PDB file of N, CA and C in Angstrom:
ATOM      1  N   MET A   3     -17.016  74.816 -14.792  1.00  0.00           N
ATOM      2  CA  MET A   3     -17.142  76.234 -14.142  1.00  0.00           C
ATOM      3  C   MET A   3     -16.418  77.213 -14.946  1.00  0.00           C
ATOM      4  N   THR A   4     -17.033  78.282 -15.158  1.00  0.00           N
ATOM      5  CA  THR A   4     -16.335  79.370 -15.905  1.00  0.00           C
ATOM      6  C   THR A   4     -15.173  79.998 -15.003  1.00  0.00           C
ATOM      7  N   SER A   5     -14.238  80.421 -15.784  1.00  0.00           N
ATOM      8  CA  SER A   5     -13.028  80.973 -15.081  1.00  0.00           C
ATOM      9  C   SER A   5     -12.886  82.446 -15.406  1.00  0.00           C
ATOM     10  N   LYS A   6     -12.762  83.163 -14.434  1.00  0.00           N
ATOM     11  CA  LYS A   6     -12.719  84.650 -14.529  1.00  0.00           C
ATOM     12  C   LYS A   6     -11.453  85.127 -15.280  1.00  0.00           C
ATOM     13  N   ARG A   7     -10.356  84.597 -14.731  1.00  0.00           N
ATOM     14  CA  ARG A   7      -8.966  84.856 -15.380  1.00  0.00           C
ATOM     15  C   ARG A   7      -8.359  83.631 -15.910  1.00  0.00           C
ATOM     16  N   ARG A   8      -7.389  83.843 -16.784  1.00  0.00           N
ATOM     17  CA  ARG A   8      -6.686  82.785 -17.481  1.00  0.00           C
ATOM     18  C   ARG A   8      -5.847  82.024 -16.398  1.00  0.00           C
ATOM     19  N   ASN A   9      -5.263  82.774 -15.503  1.00  0.00           N
ATOM     20  CA  ASN A   9      -4.297  82.242 -14.473  1.00  0.00           C
ATOM     21  C   ASN A   9      -5.167  81.914 -13.120  1.00  0.00           C
ATOM     22  N   ASN A  10      -6.407  82.218 -13.017  1.00  0.00           N
ATOM     23  CA  ASN A  10      -7.174  82.111 -11.755  1.00  0.00           C
ATOM     24  C   ASN A  10      -6.646  82.964 -10.755  1.00  0.00           C
ATOM     25  N   GLY A  11      -5.929  84.104 -11.080  1.00  0.00           N
ATOM     26  CA  GLY A  11      -5.529  85.008 -10.041  1.00  0.00           C
ATOM     27  C   GLY A  11      -4.207  84.596  -9.441  1.00  0.00           C
ATOM     28  N   ARG A  12      -3.575  83.570  -9.879  1.00  0.00           N
ATOM     29  CA  ARG A  12      -2.324  83.065  -9.245  1.00  0.00           C
ATOM     30  C   ARG A  12      -1.187  82.943 -10.339  1.00  0.00           C
ATOM     31  N   ASN A  13      -0.041  82.731  -9.885  1.00  0.00           N
ATOM     32  CA  ASN A  13       1.117  82.614 -10.768  1.00  0.00           C
ATOM     33  C   ASN A  13       1.854  81.220 -10.311  1.00  0.00           C
ATOM     34  N   LYS A  14       0.994  80.205 -10.189  1.00  0.00           N
ATOM     35  CA  LYS A  14       1.449  79.007  -9.492  1.00  0.00           C
ATOM     36  C   LYS A  14       1.896  77.868 -10.512  1.00  0.00           C
ATOM     37  N   HIS A  15       1.584  78.158 -11.744  1.00  0.00           N
ATOM     38  CA  HIS A  15       1.582  77.082 -12.856  1.00  0.00           C
ATOM     39  C   HIS A  15       2.507  75.903 -12.462  1.00  0.00           C
ATOM     40  N   GLY A  16       2.092  74.788 -12.307  1.00  0.00           N
ATOM     41  CA  GLY A  16       2.843  73.559 -12.123  1.00  0.00           C
ATOM     42  C   GLY A  16       3.128  73.203 -10.766  1.00  0.00           C
ATOM     43  N   ARG A  17       3.049  74.191  -9.917  1.00  0.00           N
ATOM     44  CA  ARG A  17       3.423  73.884  -8.421  1.00  0.00           C
ATOM     45  C   ARG A  17       2.182  73.516  -7.745  1.00  0.00           C
ATOM     46  N   GLY A  18       2.235  72.557  -6.893  1.00  0.00           N
ATOM     47  CA  GLY A  18       1.024  72.045  -6.104  1.00  0.00           C
ATOM     48  C   GLY A  18       0.683  72.977  -5.119  1.00  0.00           C
ATOM     49  N   ALA A  19       1.570  73.471  -4.270  1.00  0.00           N
ATOM     50  CA  ALA A  19       1.260  74.457  -3.220  1.00  0.00           C
ATOM     51  C   ALA A  19       2.426  75.452  -3.162  1.00  0.00           C
ATOM     52  N   VAL A  20       2.036  76.714  -2.589  1.00  0.00           N
ATOM     53  CA  VAL A  20       2.910  77.722  -2.516  1.00  0.00           C
ATOM     54  C   VAL A  20       2.788  78.231  -1.034  1.00  0.00           C
ATOM     55  N   ARG A  21       4.025  78.601  -0.600  1.00  0.00           N
ATOM     56  CA  ARG A  21       3.939  79.107   0.966  1.00  0.00           C
ATOM     57  C   ARG A  21       3.224  80.447   1.064  1.00  0.00           C
ATOM     58  N   PHE A  22       2.720  80.573   2.227  1.00  0.00           N
ATOM     59  CA  PHE A  22       1.944  81.959   2.510  1.00  0.00           C
ATOM     60  C   PHE A  22       2.899  82.967   3.058  1.00  0.00           C
ATOM     61  N   ILE A  23       2.490  84.183   2.584  1.00  0.00           N
ATOM     62  CA  ILE A  23       3.194  85.290   3.240  1.00  0.00           C
ATOM     63  C   ILE A  23       2.219  86.118   4.003  1.00  0.00           C
ATOM     64  N   ARG A  24       2.687  87.168   4.817  1.00  0.00           N
ATOM     65  CA  ARG A  24       1.695  87.957   5.491  1.00  0.00           C
ATOM     66  C   ARG A  24       1.616  89.370   4.779  1.00  0.00           C
ATOM     67  N   CYS A  25       0.420  89.836   4.702  1.00  0.00           N
ATOM     68  CA  CYS A  25       0.245  91.136   3.953  1.00  0.00           C
ATOM     69  C   CYS A  25       0.959  92.244   4.816  1.00  0.00           C
ATOM     70  N   THR A  26       1.582  93.180   4.123  1.00  0.00           N
ATOM     71  CA  THR A  26       2.279  94.212   4.818  1.00  0.00           C
ATOM     72  C   THR A  26       1.404  95.117   5.453  1.00  0.00           C
ATOM     73  N   ASN A  27       0.204  95.215   4.920  1.00  0.00           N
ATOM     74  CA  ASN A  27      -0.775  96.247   5.577  1.00  0.00           C
ATOM     75  C   ASN A  27      -1.637  95.670   6.672  1.00  0.00           C
ATOM     76  N   CYS A  28      -2.233  94.432   6.530  1.00  0.00           N
ATOM     77  CA  CYS A  28      -3.153  94.010   7.395  1.00  0.00           C
ATOM     78  C   CYS A  28      -2.806  92.652   8.054  1.00  0.00           C
ATOM     79  N   ALA A  29      -1.609  92.131   7.601  1.00  0.00           N
ATOM     80  CA  ALA A  29      -1.089  90.801   8.129  1.00  0.00           C
ATOM     81  C   ALA A  29      -1.939  89.654   7.666  1.00  0.00           C
ATOM     82  N   ARG A  30      -2.772  89.651   6.749  1.00  0.00           N
ATOM     83  CA  ARG A  30      -3.566  88.602   6.295  1.00  0.00           C
ATOM     84  C   ARG A  30      -2.654  87.504   5.612  1.00  0.00           C
ATOM     85  N   ALA A  31      -2.792  86.280   5.924  1.00  0.00           N
ATOM     86  CA  ALA A  31      -2.118  85.225   5.157  1.00  0.00           C
ATOM     87  C   ALA A  31      -2.641  85.088   3.717  1.00  0.00           C
ATOM     88  N   CYS A  32      -1.630  85.232   2.847  1.00  0.00           N
ATOM     89  CA  CYS A  32      -2.011  85.239   1.340  1.00  0.00           C
ATOM     90  C   CYS A  32      -0.997  84.339   0.698  1.00  0.00           C
ATOM     91  N   PRO A  33      -1.280  83.458  -0.305  1.00  0.00           N
ATOM     92  CA  PRO A  33      -0.343  82.833  -0.996  1.00  0.00           C
ATOM     93  C   PRO A  33       0.659  83.745  -1.688  1.00  0.00           C
ATOM     94  N   LYS A  34       2.014  83.360  -1.746  1.00  0.00           N
ATOM     95  CA  LYS A  34       2.969  84.293  -2.299  1.00  0.00           C
ATOM     96  C   LYS A  34       2.765  84.616  -3.702  1.00  0.00           C
ATOM     97  N   ASP A  35       2.297  83.498  -4.534  1.00  0.00           N
ATOM     98  CA  ASP A  35       2.131  83.774  -5.869  1.00  0.00           C
ATOM     99  C   ASP A  35       0.848  84.685  -6.115  1.00  0.00           C
ATOM    100  N   LYS A  36      -0.080  84.730  -5.255  1.00  0.00           N
ATOM    101  CA  LYS A  36      -1.262  85.625  -5.528  1.00  0.00           C
ATOM    102  C   LYS A  36      -1.107  86.946  -4.918  1.00  0.00           C
ATOM    103  N   ALA A  37      -0.181  87.239  -4.065  1.00  0.00           N
ATOM    104  CA  ALA A  37       0.068  88.645  -3.431  1.00  0.00           C
ATOM    105  C   ALA A  37       0.545  89.422  -4.510  1.00  0.00           C
ATOM    106  N   ILE A  38       0.209  90.756  -4.300  1.00  0.00           N
ATOM    107  CA  ILE A  38       0.747  91.791  -5.218  1.00  0.00           C
ATOM    108  C   ILE A  38       1.950  92.311  -4.606  1.00  0.00           C
ATOM    109  N   LYS A  39       3.076  92.275  -5.289  1.00  0.00           N
ATOM    110  CA  LYS A  39       4.346  92.686  -4.862  1.00  0.00           C
ATOM    111  C   LYS A  39       4.789  94.023  -5.335  1.00  0.00           C
ATOM    112  N   LYS A  40       5.322  94.767  -4.553  1.00  0.00           N
ATOM    113  CA  LYS A  40       5.753  96.107  -4.834  1.00  0.00           C
ATOM    114  C   LYS A  40       7.197  96.468  -4.258  1.00  0.00           C
ATOM    115  N   PHE A  41       8.038  96.786  -5.024  1.00  0.00           N
ATOM    116  CA  PHE A  41       9.408  97.027  -4.619  1.00  0.00           C
ATOM    117  C   PHE A  41       9.634  98.576  -4.491  1.00  0.00           C
ATOM    118  N   VAL A  42       9.875  99.053  -3.195  1.00  0.00           N
ATOM    119  CA  VAL A  42       9.943 100.463  -3.052  1.00  0.00           C
ATOM    120  C   VAL A  42      11.491 100.859  -2.630  1.00  0.00           C
ATOM    121  N   ILE A  43      11.973 101.821  -3.446  1.00  0.00           N
ATOM    122  CA  ILE A  43      13.261 102.369  -3.160  1.00  0.00           C
ATOM    123  C   ILE A  43      13.093 103.905  -2.775  1.00  0.00           C
ATOM    124  N   ARG A  44      13.336 104.364  -1.612  1.00  0.00           N
ATOM    125  CA  ARG A  44      13.185 105.736  -1.254  1.00  0.00           C
ATOM    126  C   ARG A  44      14.289 106.161  -0.269  1.00  0.00           C
ATOM    127  N   ASN A  45      14.537 107.479  -0.223  1.00  0.00           N
ATOM    128  CA  ASN A  45      15.540 108.022   0.638  1.00  0.00           C
ATOM    129  C   ASN A  45      15.108 107.761   2.182  1.00  0.00           C
ATOM    130  N   ILE A  46      15.980 107.501   3.078  1.00  0.00           N
ATOM    131  CA  ILE A  46      15.860 107.340   4.435  1.00  0.00           C
ATOM    132  C   ILE A  46      15.352 108.736   4.907  1.00  0.00           C
ATOM    133  N   VAL A  47      15.955 109.847   4.474  1.00  0.00           N
ATOM    134  CA  VAL A  47      15.569 111.253   4.940  1.00  0.00           C
ATOM    135  C   VAL A  47      14.531 111.848   3.989  1.00  0.00           C
ATOM    136  N   GLU A  48      13.472 112.460   4.482  1.00  0.00           N
ATOM    137  CA  GLU A  48      12.583 113.023   3.556  1.00  0.00           C
ATOM    138  C   GLU A  48      13.169 114.247   2.909  1.00  0.00           C
ATOM    139  N   ALA A  49      12.552 114.576   1.872  1.00  0.00           N
ATOM    140  CA  ALA A  49      13.185 115.749   0.873  1.00  0.00           C
ATOM    141  C   ALA A  49      13.351 117.040   1.611  1.00  0.00           C
ATOM    142  N   ALA A  50      12.385 117.347   2.588  1.00  0.00           N
ATOM    143  CA  ALA A  50      12.652 118.633   3.239  1.00  0.00           C
ATOM    144  C   ALA A  50      13.975 118.717   4.080  1.00  0.00           C
ATOM    145  N   ALA A  51      14.396 117.594   4.517  1.00  0.00           N
ATOM    146  CA  ALA A  51      15.596 117.567   5.533  1.00  0.00           C
ATOM    147  C   ALA A  51      16.885 117.315   4.837  1.00  0.00           C
ATOM    148  N   VAL A  52      16.869 116.999   3.456  1.00  0.00           N
ATOM    149  CA  VAL A  52      18.138 116.600   2.853  1.00  0.00           C
ATOM    150  C   VAL A  52      19.082 117.731   2.734  1.00  0.00           C
ATOM    151  N   ARG A  53      18.634 118.976   2.383  1.00  0.00           N
ATOM    152  CA  ARG A  53      19.387 120.128   2.289  1.00  0.00           C
ATOM    153  C   ARG A  53      20.087 120.526   3.735  1.00  0.00           C
ATOM    154  N   ASP A  54      19.270 120.396   4.672  1.00  0.00           N
ATOM    155  CA  ASP A  54      19.795 120.741   6.057  1.00  0.00           C
ATOM    156  C   ASP A  54      20.956 119.766   6.464  1.00  0.00           C
ATOM    157  N   ILE A  55      20.828 118.469   6.152  1.00  0.00           N
ATOM    158  CA  ILE A  55      21.759 117.440   6.431  1.00  0.00           C
ATOM    159  C   ILE A  55      23.046 117.725   5.603  1.00  0.00           C
ATOM    160  N   ALA A  56      22.773 118.026   4.317  1.00  0.00           N
ATOM    161  CA  ALA A  56      23.970 118.372   3.459  1.00  0.00           C
ATOM    162  C   ALA A  56      24.838 119.572   3.958  1.00  0.00           C
ATOM    163  N   GLU A  57      24.118 120.507   4.429  1.00  0.00           N
ATOM    164  CA  GLU A  57      24.963 121.755   5.020  1.00  0.00           C
ATOM    165  C   GLU A  57      25.646 121.369   6.200  1.00  0.00           C
ATOM    166  N   ALA A  58      25.009 120.507   7.117  1.00  0.00           N
ATOM    167  CA  ALA A  58      25.604 120.273   8.356  1.00  0.00           C
ATOM    168  C   ALA A  58      26.687 119.145   8.281  1.00  0.00           C
ATOM    169  N   SER A  59      26.693 118.511   7.107  1.00  0.00           N
ATOM    170  CA  SER A  59      27.678 117.340   6.924  1.00  0.00           C
ATOM    171  C   SER A  59      29.159 117.946   6.813  1.00  0.00           C
ATOM    172  N   VAL A  60      30.100 117.093   7.317  1.00  0.00           N
ATOM    173  CA  VAL A  60      31.543 117.376   7.261  1.00  0.00           C
ATOM    174  C   VAL A  60      31.944 117.089   5.753  1.00  0.00           C
ATOM    175  N   TYR A  61      31.354 115.944   5.176  1.00  0.00           N
ATOM    176  CA  TYR A  61      31.721 115.494   3.888  1.00  0.00           C
ATOM    177  C   TYR A  61      31.088 116.297   2.775  1.00  0.00           C
ATOM    178  N   GLU A  62      31.808 116.590   1.785  1.00  0.00           N
ATOM    179  CA  GLU A  62      31.246 117.408   0.659  1.00  0.00           C
ATOM    180  C   GLU A  62      30.227 116.601  -0.052  1.00  0.00           C
ATOM    181  N   SER A  63      30.618 115.432  -0.480  1.00  0.00           N
ATOM    182  CA  SER A  63      29.765 114.609  -1.450  1.00  0.00           C
ATOM    183  C   SER A  63      29.319 113.320  -0.659  1.00  0.00           C
ATOM    184  N   TYR A  64      28.622 113.409   0.377  1.00  0.00           N
ATOM    185  CA  TYR A  64      28.182 112.211   1.010  1.00  0.00           C
ATOM    186  C   TYR A  64      26.719 111.847   0.429  1.00  0.00           C
ATOM    187  N   VAL A  65      26.642 110.635  -0.078  1.00  0.00           N
ATOM    188  CA  VAL A  65      25.423 110.219  -0.655  1.00  0.00           C
ATOM    189  C   VAL A  65      24.488 109.580   0.491  1.00  0.00           C
ATOM    190  N   LEU A  66      23.349 110.041   0.695  1.00  0.00           N
ATOM    191  CA  LEU A  66      22.519 109.598   1.770  1.00  0.00           C
ATOM    192  C   LEU A  66      22.045 108.159   1.389  1.00  0.00           C
ATOM    193  N   PRO A  67      21.921 107.269   2.338  1.00  0.00           N
ATOM    194  CA  PRO A  67      21.478 105.834   2.066  1.00  0.00           C
ATOM    195  C   PRO A  67      20.030 105.786   1.620  1.00  0.00           C
ATOM    196  N   LYS A  68      19.700 104.786   0.971  1.00  0.00           N
ATOM    197  CA  LYS A  68      18.246 104.639   0.579  1.00  0.00           C
ATOM    198  C   LYS A  68      17.659 103.557   1.389  1.00  0.00           C
ATOM    199  N   LEU A  69      16.418 103.440   1.445  1.00  0.00           N
ATOM    200  CA  LEU A  69      15.527 102.439   2.200  1.00  0.00           C
ATOM    201  C   LEU A  69      14.950 101.538   1.075  1.00  0.00           C
ATOM    202  N   TYR A  70      15.307 100.250   1.177  1.00  0.00           N
ATOM    203  CA  TYR A  70      14.824  99.287   0.097  1.00  0.00           C
ATOM    204  C   TYR A  70      13.754  98.312   0.862  1.00  0.00           C
ATOM    205  N   ALA A  71      12.563  98.259   0.350  1.00  0.00           N
ATOM    206  CA  ALA A  71      11.505  97.462   0.998  1.00  0.00           C
ATOM    207  C   ALA A  71      10.789  96.759  -0.147  1.00  0.00           C
ATOM    208  N   LYS A  72      10.503  95.466   0.108  1.00  0.00           N
ATOM    209  CA  LYS A  72       9.646  94.698  -0.776  1.00  0.00           C
ATOM    210  C   LYS A  72       8.244  94.594  -0.089  1.00  0.00           C
ATOM    211  N   LEU A  73       7.244  95.185  -0.481  1.00  0.00           N
ATOM    212  CA  LEU A  73       5.891  95.141  -0.033  1.00  0.00           C
ATOM    213  C   LEU A  73       5.054  94.024  -0.667  1.00  0.00           C
ATOM    214  N   HIS A  74       4.399  93.284   0.244  1.00  0.00           N
ATOM    215  CA  HIS A  74       3.465  92.234  -0.217  1.00  0.00           C
ATOM    216  C   HIS A  74       2.117  92.707   0.250  1.00  0.00           C
ATOM    217  N   TYR A  75       1.178  92.807  -0.627  1.00  0.00           N
ATOM    218  CA  TYR A  75      -0.235  93.165  -0.475  1.00  0.00           C
ATOM    219  C   TYR A  75      -1.130  92.060  -0.698  1.00  0.00           C
ATOM    220  N   CYS A  76      -2.190  91.731   0.134  1.00  0.00           N
ATOM    221  CA  CYS A  76      -3.218  90.958  -0.175  1.00  0.00           C
ATOM    222  C   CYS A  76      -4.136  91.503  -1.228  1.00  0.00           C
ATOM    223  N   ILE A  77      -5.009  91.012  -1.943  1.00  0.00           N
ATOM    224  CA  ILE A  77      -5.758  91.672  -2.980  1.00  0.00           C
ATOM    225  C   ILE A  77      -6.521  92.788  -2.317  1.00  0.00           C
ATOM    226  N   SER A  78      -7.214  92.518  -1.244  1.00  0.00           N
ATOM    227  CA  SER A  78      -8.168  93.508  -0.613  1.00  0.00           C
ATOM    228  C   SER A  78      -7.316  94.867  -0.331  1.00  0.00           C
ATOM    229  N   CYS A  79      -6.182  94.783   0.291  1.00  0.00           N
ATOM    230  CA  CYS A  79      -5.406  95.888   0.550  1.00  0.00           C
ATOM    231  C   CYS A  79      -4.840  96.625  -0.706  1.00  0.00           C
ATOM    232  N   ALA A  80      -4.435  95.827  -1.667  1.00  0.00           N
ATOM    233  CA  ALA A  80      -3.908  96.387  -2.891  1.00  0.00           C
ATOM    234  C   ALA A  80      -4.942  97.183  -3.710  1.00  0.00           C
ATOM    235  N   ILE A  81      -6.145  96.722  -3.603  1.00  0.00           N
ATOM    236  CA  ILE A  81      -7.293  97.450  -4.194  1.00  0.00           C
ATOM    237  C   ILE A  81      -7.735  98.667  -3.478  1.00  0.00           C
ATOM    238  N   HIS A  82      -7.677  98.516  -2.108  1.00  0.00           N
ATOM    239  CA  HIS A  82      -8.163  99.635  -1.226  1.00  0.00           C
ATOM    240  C   HIS A  82      -7.120 100.661  -1.360  1.00  0.00           C
ATOM    241  N   SER A  83      -5.749 100.422  -1.378  1.00  0.00           N
ATOM    242  CA  SER A  83      -4.723 101.344  -1.382  1.00  0.00           C
ATOM    243  C   SER A  83      -4.346 101.784  -2.802  1.00  0.00           C
ATOM    244  N   LYS A  84      -5.115 101.354  -3.790  1.00  0.00           N
ATOM    245  CA  LYS A  84      -5.002 101.693  -5.236  1.00  0.00           C
ATOM    246  C   LYS A  84      -3.754 101.369  -5.749  1.00  0.00           C
ATOM    247  N   VAL A  85      -3.061 100.212  -5.339  1.00  0.00           N
ATOM    248  CA  VAL A  85      -1.914  99.736  -5.970  1.00  0.00           C
ATOM    249  C   VAL A  85      -2.326  98.968  -7.348  1.00  0.00           C
ATOM    250  N   VAL A  86      -3.390  98.327  -7.290  1.00  0.00           N
ATOM    251  CA  VAL A  86      -4.032  97.715  -8.546  1.00  0.00           C
ATOM    252  C   VAL A  86      -5.425  98.254  -8.673  1.00  0.00           C
ATOM    253  N   ARG A  87      -6.022  98.051  -9.828  1.00  0.00           N
ATOM    254  CA  ARG A  87      -7.385  98.521 -10.005  1.00  0.00           C
ATOM    255  C   ARG A  87      -8.165  97.367 -10.724  1.00  0.00           C
ATOM    256  N   ASN A  88      -9.454  97.327 -10.587  1.00  0.00           N
ATOM    257  CA  ASN A  88     -10.137  96.317 -11.219  1.00  0.00           C
ATOM    258  C   ASN A  88     -10.388  96.711 -12.726  1.00  0.00           C
ATOM    259  N   ARG A  89     -10.433  95.748 -13.565  1.00  0.00           N
ATOM    260  CA  ARG A  89     -10.517  96.090 -15.088  1.00  0.00           C
ATOM    261  C   ARG A  89     -11.767  95.478 -15.626  1.00  0.00           C
ATOM    262  N   SER A  90     -12.250  95.927 -16.756  1.00  0.00           N
ATOM    263  CA  SER A  90     -13.307  95.354 -17.373  1.00  0.00           C
ATOM    264  C   SER A  90     -13.012  94.066 -18.030  1.00  0.00           C
ATOM    265  N   ARG A  91     -13.937  93.336 -18.425  1.00  0.00           N
ATOM    266  CA  ARG A  91     -13.730  91.937 -19.081  1.00  0.00           C
ATOM    267  C   ARG A  91     -12.847  92.036 -20.307  1.00  0.00           C
ATOM    268  N   GLN A  92     -13.026  93.009 -21.138  1.00  0.00           N
ATOM    269  CA  GLN A  92     -12.115  93.176 -22.194  1.00  0.00           C
ATOM    270  C   GLN A  92     -10.790  93.586 -21.880  1.00  0.00           C
ATOM    271  N   ALA A  93     -10.671  94.407 -20.835  1.00  0.00           N
ATOM    272  CA  ALA A  93      -9.328  94.914 -20.576  1.00  0.00           C
ATOM    273  C   ALA A  93      -8.485  93.738 -19.741  1.00  0.00           C
ATOM    274  N   ARG A  94      -9.157  92.826 -19.099  1.00  0.00           N
ATOM    275  CA  ARG A  94      -8.534  91.676 -18.456  1.00  0.00           C
ATOM    276  C   ARG A  94      -7.766  90.761 -19.497  1.00  0.00           C
ATOM    277  N   LYS A  95      -8.190  90.824 -20.727  1.00  0.00           N
ATOM    278  CA  LYS A  95      -7.542  89.918 -21.755  1.00  0.00           C
ATOM    279  C   LYS A  95      -6.166  90.535 -22.173  1.00  0.00           C
ATOM    280  N   ASP A  96      -6.028  91.855 -21.907  1.00  0.00           N
ATOM    281  CA  ASP A  96      -4.800  92.562 -22.184  1.00  0.00           C
ATOM    282  C   ASP A  96      -3.589  92.148 -21.223  1.00  0.00           C
ATOM    283  N   ARG A  97      -2.585  91.421 -21.771  1.00  0.00           N
ATOM    284  CA  ARG A  97      -1.621  90.903 -20.933  1.00  0.00           C
ATOM    285  C   ARG A  97      -0.405  91.707 -20.885  1.00  0.00           C
ATOM    286  N   THR A  98      -0.363  92.891 -21.580  1.00  0.00           N
ATOM    287  CA  THR A  98       0.938  93.625 -21.689  1.00  0.00           C
ATOM    288  C   THR A  98       1.204  94.300 -20.175  1.00  0.00           C
ATOM    289  N   PRO A  99       2.395  94.140 -19.779  1.00  0.00           N
ATOM    290  CA  PRO A  99       2.649  94.852 -18.402  1.00  0.00           C
ATOM    291  C   PRO A  99       2.663  96.309 -18.427  1.00  0.00           C
ATOM    292  N   PRO A 100       2.430  96.916 -17.259  1.00  0.00           N
ATOM    293  CA  PRO A 100       2.283  98.258 -17.213  1.00  0.00           C
ATOM    294  C   PRO A 100       3.676  98.984 -17.452  1.00  0.00           C
ATOM    295  N   PRO A 101       3.645 100.179 -17.975  1.00  0.00           N
ATOM    296  CA  PRO A 101       5.004 100.767 -18.131  1.00  0.00           C
ATOM    297  C   PRO A 101       5.812 100.998 -16.855  1.00  0.00           C
ATOM    298  N   ARG A 102       7.037 100.744 -16.963  1.00  0.00           N
ATOM    299  CA  ARG A 102       7.927 100.810 -15.779  1.00  0.00           C
ATOM    300  C   ARG A 102       8.414 102.213 -15.555  1.00  0.00           C
ATOM    301  N   PHE A 103       8.432 102.632 -14.278  1.00  0.00           N
ATOM    302  CA  PHE A 103       8.910 103.978 -14.068  1.00  0.00           C
ATOM    303  C   PHE A 103      10.472 103.852 -13.711  1.00  0.00           C
ATOM    304  N   ARG A 104      11.277 104.395 -14.520  1.00  0.00           N
ATOM    305  CA  ARG A 104      12.698 104.467 -14.220  1.00  0.00           C
ATOM    306  C   ARG A 104      13.143 105.863 -14.080  1.00  0.00           C
ATOM    307  N   PRO A 105      13.576 106.293 -12.965  1.00  0.00           N
ATOM    308  CA  PRO A 105      14.134 107.687 -12.877  1.00  0.00           C
ATOM    309  C   PRO A 105      15.335 107.810 -13.556  1.00  0.00           C
ATOM    310  N   THR A 106      15.437 108.876 -14.433  1.00  0.00           N
ATOM    311  CA  THR A 106      16.576 109.178 -15.300  1.00  0.00           C
ATOM    312  C   THR A 106      17.712 109.762 -14.521  1.00  0.00           C
ATOM    313  N   GLN A 107      19.009 109.337 -14.685  1.00  0.00           N
ATOM    314  CA  GLN A 107      20.032 109.808 -14.023  1.00  0.00           C
ATOM    315  C   GLN A 107      20.982 110.497 -15.007  1.00  0.00           C
ATOM    316  N   ASN A 108      21.650 111.739 -14.628  1.00  0.00           N
ATOM    317  CA  ASN A 108      22.462 112.322 -15.467  1.00  0.00           C
ATOM    318  C   ASN A 108      23.781 111.377 -15.673  1.00  0.00           C
ATOM    319  N   LYS A 109      24.390 111.382 -16.840  1.00  0.00           N
ATOM    320  CA  LYS A 109      25.532 110.626 -17.088  1.00  0.00           C
ATOM    321  C   LYS A 109      26.830 111.072 -16.387  1.00  0.00           C
ATOM    322  N   SER A 110      26.783 112.383 -16.044  1.00  0.00           N
ATOM    323  CA  SER A 110      28.030 112.863 -15.318  1.00  0.00           C
ATOM    324  C   SER A 110      27.901 112.413 -13.843  1.00  0.00           C
ATOM    325  N   GLU A 111      26.719 112.064 -13.372  1.00  0.00           N
ATOM    326  CA  GLU A 111      26.654 111.665 -11.897  1.00  0.00           C
ATOM    327  C   GLU A 111      27.071 110.206 -11.919  1.00  0.00           C
ATOM    328  N   ASN A 112      26.779 109.376 -13.036  1.00  0.00           N
ATOM    329  CA  ASN A 112      27.255 108.001 -12.960  1.00  0.00           C
ATOM    330  C   ASN A 112      28.726 107.806 -13.038  1.00  0.00           C
ATOM    331  N   LYS A 113      29.442 108.806 -13.673  1.00  0.00           N
ATOM    332  CA  LYS A 113      30.986 108.629 -13.854  1.00  0.00           C
ATOM    333  C   LYS A 113      31.727 108.925 -12.579  1.00  0.00           C
ATOM    334  N   LYS A 114      31.098 109.595 -11.539  1.00  0.00           N
ATOM    335  CA  LYS A 114      31.869 109.889 -10.412  1.00  0.00           C
ATOM    336  C   LYS A 114      32.181 108.732  -9.525  1.00  0.00           C
TER     337      LYS A 114
END
């Protein structure tokens, strides 16, 4: 039987079975190696309220905490919410990872 992908859509190589996780969006049970994983780091407070909180704060240099979440999507939800896209047969052969988004920080901020 022909195979659509080299890894058959999984990252299971050598393991017999992989535990299931629940999709963050629809709660579908999906194998952990097949799920699309996305790590999200964002501020607890939205951008509009950051200045108001900074002005009302007693501390001069209080760093607002961040919200860290690892999202697991089933294939259907990942495609629907445009986390991943389907690719042509030739594009599927391309195994280079997508470019990573790294927010740049000023060096003066790191030294404080």
